[in-house]
Amino acid sequence: MSSASELAERISRITVSTTMRVATAAAELRAQGLDVVDLSIGEPDFPTPDNIKRAAIRAIEENFTRYTSSGGTPELKEVICYRHAQDFGTAYRPSECVVSVGGKHAVFNLIQVLINPGDEVVIPVPFWVTYQDAVHYAGGQCVFVETDEGEGFALTAAMIEPQLTPKTRMVIINSPANPSGATLSREEFACILEMTSKRGLYLLTDECYCRLLYDGTPFSAAALPGAKSTVIVAGSLSKTYAMTGWRIGFGLGPESVIQAVVKLQSHSTSNPTSVSQKAAVEALRGPQDSVARMLAEYRRRRDFVVDRLRAIPGVTCVEPKGAFYAYPNIAVAFGKDGIHSTIEFSQRLLEKARVAVVPGEAFGTRQHVRISYATSIEELERGLDRLHRFMAGLTE
Ligand SMILES: Cc1ncc(COP(=O)(O)O)c(C=O)c1O
């Protein structure tokens, strides 16, 4: 028998998010009065647009401060379906939509209601850290699909196919991807969907960054012919509308799956914050020009960051096609000053140069670090100056 002080087995299957850990370490150094440039956190530096803030203030003044339905207000679910239809041509009904406490919560809950112990979930590398832990928490097994930096970390159906087994239950796609910025074309998505739906597998598409695409028109795999029965969308307002702290995300998919998430939320979080839901209605229904403005600024920063990284001798960097992360290869530093991994590299960079980046090990690769450019050009310049000097100063 276990003693009362022992934790449940399932909590030991997961670890604290590395991105959160790095951000905390950077914040602690800052609290000591040190000048740290934090390029670790994937959080827009823009304020939430005014029209959204005003909708929240109105909601408070009108006392919209009580419980709502666990799966979100009918109004917000309606508007999420409307925006998805406007942007991507899908046709979801509110009963096929659940509002969650951020996109992470939607991803986590969708995985919990779909994955049984022993089920395999296919995840392309590099991956967003939470997929792995959410699958482990559900008792599932992750099956990783390696991508090639030389090919821009591009994923193809042919790379996934050999990994599918009778135990496979789900494939997770994130396009544009965190951390690589790689995107999937509509054609490749269609090939993947054909492959997964033929086998009765769920295709979970994380659309957190889908509107932050630098070239071409954003699209959703959910709009592909035949998508409705097996494609599940996890969405978020955090990055698109600079609303990270408001905690609003959503799931779209078959009614039975979505209602299972509602049931889970009814016993865990209950509703997402009422006031945030009103703000989200305005974000999705109101003017969309702030999204284009922020995207233009992210593009400017991307070009700046990629140029500066490529100017560091030995560093390579794939051009991100979306989202707001660069994922340079810093293996040139290995073997110098006792650095043998990106974890050691990141620690040393923080200690010596006071720049916080996330080691690639967190995302499943061994030679990269993630740099978020969701911060001002001035801050990026300071950080990249320091990174360049730090790398130039390493000795064999
Ligand atoms: C790929 C991806 N999906 C989902 C999320 C969830 O964001 P949030 O929970 O803030 O909506 C993030 C946040 O970093 C992300 O990078």
Tab-separated table of C-alpha atoms and ligand atoms in Angstrom:
chain	number	residue	atom	x	y	z
A	1	MET	CA	0.000	0.000	0.000
A	2	SER	CA	1.275	3.451	-0.769
A	3	SER	CA	1.689	6.001	1.988
A	4	ALA	CA	-0.529	9.067	2.040
A	5	SER	CA	2.420	11.277	1.130
A	6	GLU	CA	3.091	9.530	-2.198
A	7	LEU	CA	1.837	11.153	-5.359
A	8	ALA	CA	-0.310	9.400	-7.908
A	9	GLU	CA	1.642	7.481	-10.555
A	10	ARG	CA	0.264	9.514	-13.454
A	11	ILE	CA	1.726	12.822	-12.253
A	12	SER	CA	5.215	11.312	-12.330
A	13	ARG	CA	4.808	10.671	-16.077
A	14	ILE	CA	5.099	14.368	-16.869
A	15	THR	CA	7.685	17.090	-16.264
A	16	VAL	CA	7.446	20.837	-15.793
A	17	SER	CA	7.394	22.597	-19.166
A	18	THR	CA	10.978	23.569	-20.099
A	19	THR	CA	9.834	26.841	-21.604
A	20	MET	CA	8.223	27.785	-18.299
A	21	ARG	CA	11.367	26.704	-16.439
A	22	VAL	CA	13.667	28.883	-18.562
A	23	ALA	CA	11.326	31.868	-18.248
A	24	THR	CA	11.288	31.422	-14.454
A	25	ALA	CA	15.103	31.264	-14.307
A	26	ALA	CA	15.305	34.473	-16.375
A	27	ALA	CA	12.705	36.182	-14.167
A	28	GLU	CA	14.664	35.210	-11.025
A	29	LEU	CA	17.851	36.770	-12.387
A	30	ARG	CA	15.901	39.893	-13.264
A	31	ALA	CA	14.459	40.002	-9.757
A	32	GLN	CA	18.095	40.113	-8.513
A	33	GLY	CA	18.476	43.299	-10.535
A	34	LEU	CA	20.402	41.719	-13.437
A	35	ASP	CA	19.822	42.894	-16.988
A	36	VAL	CA	18.508	39.796	-18.774
A	37	VAL	CA	17.272	39.709	-22.378
A	38	ASP	CA	14.497	37.133	-22.404
A	39	LEU	CA	14.058	35.534	-25.824
A	40	SER	CA	12.526	32.410	-24.357
A	41	ILE	CA	8.895	33.212	-23.955
A	42	GLY	CA	6.379	32.802	-26.768
A	43	GLU	CA	4.287	35.772	-25.821
A	44	PRO	CA	3.378	38.762	-27.993
A	45	ASP	CA	4.768	42.006	-26.599
A	46	PHE	CA	1.818	43.923	-28.071
A	47	PRO	CA	-0.982	45.039	-25.794
A	48	THR	CA	-4.369	43.416	-26.370
A	49	PRO	CA	-6.163	45.620	-28.948
A	50	ASP	CA	-8.335	48.360	-27.435
A	51	ASN	CA	-11.659	47.163	-28.835
A	52	ILE	CA	-11.125	43.821	-27.050
A	53	LYS	CA	-10.179	45.460	-23.759
A	54	ARG	CA	-13.238	47.721	-23.952
A	55	ALA	CA	-15.537	44.709	-24.450
A	56	ALA	CA	-14.135	43.187	-21.243
A	57	ILE	CA	-14.597	46.428	-19.296
A	58	ARG	CA	-18.179	46.598	-20.531
A	59	ALA	CA	-18.739	42.994	-19.436
A	60	ILE	CA	-17.587	43.821	-15.904
A	61	GLU	CA	-19.695	46.961	-15.756
A	62	GLU	CA	-22.705	44.973	-16.909
A	63	ASN	CA	-22.014	42.358	-14.222
A	64	PHE	CA	-21.245	39.560	-16.639
A	65	THR	CA	-19.312	37.986	-13.789
A	66	ARG	CA	-21.086	34.723	-13.027
A	67	TYR	CA	-20.653	31.110	-14.043
A	68	THR	CA	-21.341	30.340	-17.671
A	69	SER	CA	-21.826	26.891	-19.237
A	70	SER	CA	-18.722	24.726	-18.696
A	71	GLY	CA	-18.058	24.572	-22.425
A	72	GLY	CA	-18.430	28.328	-22.981
A	73	THR	CA	-21.272	30.754	-23.672
A	74	PRO	CA	-23.590	30.014	-26.626
A	75	GLU	CA	-22.641	33.464	-27.967
A	76	LEU	CA	-18.892	32.733	-27.993
A	77	LYS	CA	-19.300	29.247	-29.463
A	78	GLU	CA	-21.438	30.761	-32.215
A	79	VAL	CA	-18.764	33.392	-32.913
A	80	ILE	CA	-15.908	30.857	-32.933
A	81	CYS	CA	-17.798	28.819	-35.545
A	82	TYR	CA	-18.528	32.030	-37.481
A	83	ARG	CA	-14.857	33.143	-37.523
A	84	HIS	CA	-13.646	29.687	-38.522
A	85	ALA	CA	-16.214	29.641	-41.336
A	86	GLN	CA	-15.206	33.154	-42.470
A	87	ASP	CA	-11.494	32.434	-42.397
A	88	PHE	CA	-11.412	28.868	-43.647
A	89	GLY	CA	-14.813	27.927	-45.101
A	90	THR	CA	-15.711	25.331	-42.452
A	91	ALA	CA	-19.253	24.707	-41.182
A	92	TYR	CA	-19.148	23.867	-37.478
A	93	ARG	CA	-22.198	24.120	-35.211
A	94	PRO	CA	-21.950	25.347	-31.602
A	95	SER	CA	-22.495	21.758	-30.376
A	96	GLU	CA	-19.238	20.903	-32.162
A	97	CYS	CA	-17.356	23.663	-30.336
A	98	VAL	CA	-15.981	23.869	-26.801
A	99	VAL	CA	-14.360	26.920	-25.229
A	100	SER	CA	-11.385	26.080	-23.019
A	101	VAL	CA	-9.046	27.955	-20.688
A	102	GLY	CA	-6.478	28.599	-23.436
A	103	GLY	CA	-5.328	26.499	-26.363
A	104	LYS	CA	-3.129	24.371	-24.103
A	105	HIS	CA	-6.181	23.363	-22.092
A	106	ALA	CA	-8.010	22.442	-25.320
A	107	VAL	CA	-5.073	20.299	-26.515
A	108	PHE	CA	-4.719	18.646	-23.112
A	109	ASN	CA	-8.418	17.872	-22.733
A	110	LEU	CA	-8.820	16.598	-26.298
A	111	ILE	CA	-5.949	14.181	-25.733
A	112	GLN	CA	-7.365	13.053	-22.374
A	113	VAL	CA	-10.766	12.190	-23.849
A	114	LEU	CA	-9.348	10.357	-26.874
A	115	ILE	CA	-6.220	8.476	-25.806
A	116	ASN	CA	-6.327	5.170	-23.946
A	117	PRO	CA	-3.356	3.606	-22.153
A	118	GLY	CA	-1.099	2.020	-24.766
A	119	ASP	CA	-2.441	4.066	-27.698
A	120	GLU	CA	0.204	5.530	-29.960
A	121	VAL	CA	0.193	9.167	-30.973
A	122	VAL	CA	2.359	10.319	-33.868
A	123	ILE	CA	4.139	13.613	-33.258
A	124	PRO	CA	6.495	15.339	-35.729
A	125	VAL	CA	9.851	16.567	-34.397
A	126	PRO	CA	10.580	19.285	-33.390
A	127	PHE	CA	7.367	19.464	-31.360
A	128	TRP	CA	5.650	21.754	-28.895
A	129	VAL	CA	6.462	20.348	-25.458
A	130	THR	CA	2.901	19.926	-24.196
A	131	TYR	CA	1.906	17.253	-26.754
A	132	GLN	CA	4.349	14.782	-25.276
A	133	ASP	CA	3.316	15.351	-21.684
A	134	ALA	CA	-0.423	15.380	-22.425
A	135	VAL	CA	-0.095	12.018	-24.210
A	136	HIS	CA	1.954	10.561	-21.346
A	137	TYR	CA	-0.574	11.811	-18.810
A	138	ALA	CA	-3.289	9.939	-20.702
A	139	GLY	CA	-1.119	6.788	-20.617
A	140	GLY	CA	-0.380	6.899	-24.351
A	141	GLN	CA	2.916	6.436	-26.173
A	142	CYS	CA	4.484	9.097	-28.360
A	143	VAL	CA	5.865	8.002	-31.708
A	144	PHE	CA	8.128	10.683	-33.105
A	145	VAL	CA	8.618	11.492	-36.769
A	146	GLU	CA	11.976	13.085	-37.462
A	147	THR	CA	12.121	15.945	-39.944
A	148	ASP	CA	15.200	17.323	-41.647
A	149	GLU	CA	16.604	20.770	-41.016
A	150	GLY	CA	18.057	20.741	-44.549
A	151	GLU	CA	14.484	20.475	-45.848
A	152	GLY	CA	13.256	23.295	-43.605
A	153	PHE	CA	11.807	20.776	-41.093
A	154	ALA	CA	9.117	20.030	-43.685
A	155	LEU	CA	6.754	17.165	-42.877
A	156	THR	CA	5.262	14.833	-45.476
A	157	ALA	CA	2.690	12.045	-45.398
A	158	ALA	CA	5.438	9.679	-46.591
A	159	MET	CA	7.442	10.429	-43.441
A	160	ILE	CA	4.473	9.625	-41.198
A	161	GLU	CA	3.281	6.451	-42.926
A	162	PRO	CA	6.039	4.054	-41.734
A	163	GLN	CA	5.306	5.078	-38.140
A	164	LEU	CA	1.648	4.005	-38.234
A	165	THR	CA	0.871	0.738	-36.445
A	166	PRO	CA	-2.339	-1.004	-35.344
A	167	LYS	CA	-1.930	0.868	-32.047
A	168	THR	CA	-1.873	4.340	-33.636
A	169	ARG	CA	-4.857	6.419	-32.592
A	170	MET	CA	-3.931	9.970	-33.488
A	171	VAL	CA	-1.551	12.137	-35.504
A	172	ILE	CA	-0.823	15.651	-34.237
A	173	ILE	CA	0.025	18.439	-36.671
A	174	ASN	CA	1.012	21.979	-35.775
A	175	SER	CA	1.288	24.357	-38.722
A	176	PRO	CA	2.873	26.882	-38.543
A	177	ALA	CA	4.929	24.999	-36.015
A	178	ASN	CA	6.349	25.932	-32.683
A	179	PRO	CA	9.412	25.900	-32.542
A	180	SER	CA	10.528	25.566	-36.189
A	181	GLY	CA	8.094	27.920	-37.971
A	182	ALA	CA	7.633	25.197	-40.616
A	183	THR	CA	4.286	25.014	-42.401
A	184	LEU	CA	2.361	22.331	-44.250
A	185	SER	CA	0.886	23.014	-47.671
A	186	ARG	CA	-2.800	22.349	-48.285
A	187	GLU	CA	-1.786	19.518	-50.642
A	188	GLU	CA	0.399	17.806	-48.041
A	189	PHE	CA	-2.295	18.209	-45.398
A	190	ALA	CA	-4.751	16.553	-47.814
A	191	CYS	CA	-2.336	13.609	-48.304
A	192	ILE	CA	-1.969	13.225	-44.541
A	193	LEU	CA	-5.726	13.372	-44.034
A	194	GLU	CA	-6.309	10.773	-46.734
A	195	MET	CA	-3.830	8.481	-45.011
A	196	THR	CA	-5.231	8.981	-41.498
A	197	SER	CA	-8.924	8.868	-42.376
A	198	LYS	CA	-8.462	5.659	-44.394
A	199	ARG	CA	-7.180	4.088	-41.175
A	200	GLY	CA	-9.798	5.702	-38.913
A	201	LEU	CA	-7.200	7.811	-37.052
A	202	TYR	CA	-7.821	11.190	-35.508
A	203	LEU	CA	-5.891	14.101	-36.949
A	204	LEU	CA	-5.447	16.759	-34.275
A	205	THR	CA	-4.492	20.040	-35.882
A	206	ASP	CA	-3.182	22.682	-33.523
A	207	GLU	CA	-4.057	25.997	-35.158
A	208	CYS	CA	-2.529	28.219	-32.477
A	209	TYR	CA	-0.432	30.097	-35.103
A	210	CYS	CA	-2.582	29.534	-38.187
A	211	ARG	CA	-3.205	33.243	-38.783
A	212	LEU	CA	0.481	34.081	-38.266
A	213	LEU	CA	1.586	32.924	-41.714
A	214	TYR	CA	4.073	35.005	-43.733
A	215	ASP	CA	3.254	33.804	-47.239
A	216	GLY	CA	0.096	32.443	-48.768
A	217	THR	CA	-3.410	32.282	-47.351
A	218	PRO	CA	-4.092	30.653	-43.982
A	219	PHE	CA	-6.192	27.511	-44.256
A	220	SER	CA	-7.530	24.821	-41.963
A	221	ALA	CA	-7.276	21.064	-42.463
A	222	ALA	CA	-10.849	20.997	-41.171
A	223	ALA	CA	-11.980	22.542	-44.477
A	224	LEU	CA	-10.582	19.659	-46.539
A	225	PRO	CA	-13.157	17.334	-48.103
A	226	GLY	CA	-14.027	14.476	-45.749
A	227	ALA	CA	-12.340	16.139	-42.780
A	228	LYS	CA	-15.289	16.450	-40.454
A	229	SER	CA	-15.422	13.001	-38.894
A	230	THR	CA	-11.741	12.655	-37.942
A	231	VAL	CA	-10.146	16.118	-37.900
A	232	ILE	CA	-10.086	17.891	-34.561
A	233	VAL	CA	-9.054	21.522	-34.285
A	234	ALA	CA	-7.385	23.027	-31.230
A	235	GLY	CA	-7.436	26.818	-31.473
A	236	SER	CA	-6.265	29.729	-29.378
A	237	LEU	CA	-6.768	33.474	-29.197
A	238	SER	CA	-3.535	33.948	-27.241
A	239	LYS	CA	-1.090	34.731	-30.041
A	240	THR	CA	-3.394	35.959	-32.812
A	241	TYR	CA	-4.935	38.714	-30.682
A	242	ALA	CA	-2.163	39.205	-28.101
A	243	MET	CA	-4.422	37.706	-25.418
A	244	THR	CA	-2.132	35.260	-23.605
A	245	GLY	CA	-3.316	36.224	-20.122
A	246	TRP	CA	-7.015	36.082	-20.920
A	247	ARG	CA	-6.871	32.291	-21.314
A	248	ILE	CA	-9.275	31.533	-24.135
A	249	GLY	CA	-8.836	28.628	-26.526
A	250	PHE	CA	-11.237	26.225	-28.176
A	251	GLY	CA	-11.796	22.828	-29.717
A	252	LEU	CA	-13.797	22.041	-32.847
A	253	GLY	CA	-14.620	18.519	-33.913
A	254	PRO	CA	-17.131	15.680	-33.902
A	255	GLU	CA	-19.906	16.373	-31.389
A	256	SER	CA	-19.206	13.233	-29.327
A	257	VAL	CA	-15.553	14.272	-28.824
A	258	ILE	CA	-16.402	17.874	-28.033
A	259	GLN	CA	-19.138	16.929	-25.572
A	260	ALA	CA	-16.674	14.609	-23.809
A	261	VAL	CA	-14.370	17.618	-23.328
A	262	VAL	CA	-17.316	19.635	-21.975
A	263	LYS	CA	-17.968	16.822	-19.473
A	264	LEU	CA	-14.304	16.847	-18.391
A	265	GLN	CA	-14.342	20.627	-17.973
A	266	SER	CA	-17.597	20.426	-15.983
A	267	HIS	CA	-15.637	18.561	-13.281
A	268	SER	CA	-12.361	20.444	-13.509
A	269	THR	CA	-12.227	24.072	-14.583
A	270	SER	CA	-15.948	24.708	-15.112
A	271	ASN	CA	-16.269	27.677	-17.436
A	272	PRO	CA	-13.460	29.787	-18.881
A	273	THR	CA	-13.552	33.245	-17.259
A	274	SER	CA	-16.819	34.982	-18.124
A	275	VAL	CA	-15.226	38.371	-18.803
A	276	SER	CA	-12.570	36.822	-21.053
A	277	GLN	CA	-15.309	35.152	-23.048
A	278	LYS	CA	-16.903	38.542	-23.767
A	279	ALA	CA	-13.504	39.879	-24.817
A	280	ALA	CA	-13.070	36.851	-27.098
A	281	VAL	CA	-16.413	37.541	-28.784
A	282	GLU	CA	-15.176	41.012	-29.695
A	283	ALA	CA	-11.787	39.671	-30.830
A	284	LEU	CA	-13.368	37.219	-33.226
A	285	ARG	CA	-16.332	39.302	-34.402
A	286	GLY	CA	-14.800	42.767	-34.389
A	287	PRO	CA	-12.309	44.329	-36.809
A	288	GLN	CA	-9.421	42.029	-37.723
A	289	ASP	CA	-6.911	44.672	-38.832
A	290	SER	CA	-4.818	44.369	-35.648
A	291	VAL	CA	-3.880	40.817	-36.693
A	292	ALA	CA	-2.402	42.033	-40.001
A	293	ARG	CA	-0.559	44.856	-38.225
A	294	MET	CA	1.069	42.525	-35.733
A	295	LEU	CA	1.925	40.020	-38.468
A	296	ALA	CA	3.701	42.724	-40.499
A	297	GLU	CA	5.805	43.566	-37.449
A	298	TYR	CA	6.592	39.889	-36.796
A	299	ARG	CA	7.760	39.566	-40.410
A	300	ARG	CA	10.116	42.545	-39.976
A	301	ARG	CA	11.513	40.984	-36.818
A	302	ARG	CA	11.836	37.555	-38.434
A	303	ASP	CA	13.926	38.980	-41.263
A	304	PHE	CA	16.103	40.837	-38.782
A	305	VAL	CA	16.623	37.836	-36.501
A	306	VAL	CA	17.338	35.346	-39.286
A	307	ASP	CA	19.888	37.726	-40.879
A	308	ARG	CA	21.616	38.316	-37.575
A	309	LEU	CA	21.730	34.606	-36.700
A	310	ARG	CA	23.122	33.662	-40.102
A	311	ALA	CA	25.837	36.272	-39.609
A	312	ILE	CA	27.235	34.294	-36.653
A	313	PRO	CA	30.004	32.023	-38.014
A	314	GLY	CA	28.900	28.378	-38.131
A	315	VAL	CA	25.266	29.034	-37.212
A	316	THR	CA	22.553	27.960	-39.648
A	317	CYS	CA	18.932	29.030	-39.451
A	318	VAL	CA	15.917	27.899	-41.453
A	319	GLU	CA	13.636	30.774	-42.404
A	320	PRO	CA	10.407	30.425	-40.383
A	321	LYS	CA	7.297	30.474	-42.590
A	322	GLY	CA	4.959	31.319	-39.731
A	323	ALA	CA	4.599	31.784	-35.949
A	324	PHE	CA	7.270	33.892	-34.192
A	325	TYR	CA	10.203	31.636	-33.402
A	326	ALA	CA	13.608	31.115	-34.988
A	327	TYR	CA	15.251	27.715	-34.474
A	328	PRO	CA	18.957	28.115	-35.233
A	329	ASN	CA	21.448	25.256	-35.216
A	330	ILE	CA	24.212	26.142	-32.743
A	331	ALA	CA	26.135	22.846	-32.866
A	332	VAL	CA	29.233	24.853	-33.837
A	333	ALA	CA	29.519	25.658	-30.119
A	334	PHE	CA	29.781	22.001	-29.087
A	335	GLY	CA	33.159	20.981	-27.718
A	336	LYS	CA	34.004	24.580	-26.806
A	337	ASP	CA	34.213	25.737	-23.188
A	338	GLY	CA	32.818	22.386	-22.060
A	339	ILE	CA	29.525	22.797	-23.938
A	340	HIS	CA	28.153	19.483	-25.220
A	341	SER	CA	24.413	20.039	-25.422
A	342	THR	CA	21.967	22.830	-26.051
A	343	ILE	CA	20.976	22.617	-22.386
A	344	GLU	CA	24.565	23.463	-21.407
A	345	PHE	CA	24.698	26.091	-24.143
A	346	SER	CA	21.513	27.786	-22.890
A	347	GLN	CA	22.633	27.687	-19.262
A	348	ARG	CA	26.016	29.191	-20.131
A	349	LEU	CA	24.399	31.840	-22.354
A	350	LEU	CA	22.112	32.880	-19.506
A	351	GLU	CA	24.897	32.932	-16.904
A	352	LYS	CA	27.549	34.632	-19.019
A	353	ALA	CA	25.659	36.789	-21.498
A	354	ARG	CA	22.301	37.143	-19.714
A	355	VAL	CA	20.235	35.976	-22.669
A	356	ALA	CA	17.448	33.420	-22.163
A	357	VAL	CA	16.682	30.966	-24.979
A	358	VAL	CA	15.049	27.522	-24.858
A	359	PRO	CA	17.255	24.458	-25.490
A	360	GLY	CA	16.194	22.265	-28.408
A	361	GLU	CA	16.128	19.152	-26.216
A	362	ALA	CA	12.763	20.438	-24.968
A	363	PHE	CA	11.420	20.116	-28.506
A	364	GLY	CA	13.104	16.824	-29.382
A	365	THR	CA	16.230	17.979	-31.257
A	366	ARG	CA	19.843	18.165	-30.080
A	367	GLN	CA	21.493	20.982	-31.996
A	368	HIS	CA	19.065	23.901	-31.844
A	369	VAL	CA	17.807	26.581	-29.533
A	370	ARG	CA	14.512	28.420	-29.803
A	371	ILE	CA	14.533	32.177	-30.013
A	372	SER	CA	11.217	33.964	-29.715
A	373	TYR	CA	10.966	37.167	-31.729
A	374	ALA	CA	7.707	38.224	-30.140
A	375	THR	CA	9.676	41.042	-28.586
A	376	SER	CA	10.810	44.477	-29.748
A	377	ILE	CA	13.534	44.965	-32.377
A	378	GLU	CA	15.593	46.873	-29.776
A	379	GLU	CA	15.446	43.948	-27.358
A	380	LEU	CA	16.182	41.490	-30.159
A	381	GLU	CA	19.181	43.567	-31.184
A	382	ARG	CA	20.532	43.568	-27.635
A	383	GLY	CA	19.991	39.835	-27.313
A	384	LEU	CA	21.555	38.982	-30.668
A	385	ASP	CA	24.555	41.254	-30.041
A	386	ARG	CA	25.156	39.375	-26.813
A	387	LEU	CA	24.630	35.970	-28.441
A	388	HIS	CA	27.081	36.846	-31.226
A	389	ARG	CA	29.716	38.047	-28.746
A	390	PHE	CA	29.154	34.998	-26.530
A	391	MET	CA	29.648	32.585	-29.428
A	392	ALA	CA	32.646	34.484	-30.774
A	393	GLY	CA	34.240	34.260	-27.323
A	394	LEU	CA	33.939	30.450	-26.973
A	395	THR	CA	37.239	28.617	-27.146
A	396	GLU	CA	38.134	25.048	-28.185
B	1	LIG	C1	1.857	25.152	-30.581
B	1	LIG	C2	1.078	25.755	-29.480
B	1	LIG	N1	-0.174	25.341	-29.279
B	1	LIG	C3	-0.930	25.845	-28.298
B	1	LIG	C4	-0.437	26.809	-27.449
B	1	LIG	C5	-1.346	27.276	-26.365
B	1	LIG	O1	-1.432	28.604	-26.115
B	1	LIG	P1	-2.471	29.130	-25.051
B	1	LIG	O2	-2.692	28.085	-24.033
B	1	LIG	O3	-1.880	30.376	-24.496
B	1	LIG	O4	-3.750	29.405	-25.799
B	1	LIG	C6	0.877	27.261	-27.598
B	1	LIG	C7	1.460	28.241	-26.670
B	1	LIG	O5	2.633	28.477	-26.597
B	1	LIG	C8	1.642	26.728	-28.656
B	1	LIG	O6	2.903	27.136	-28.877
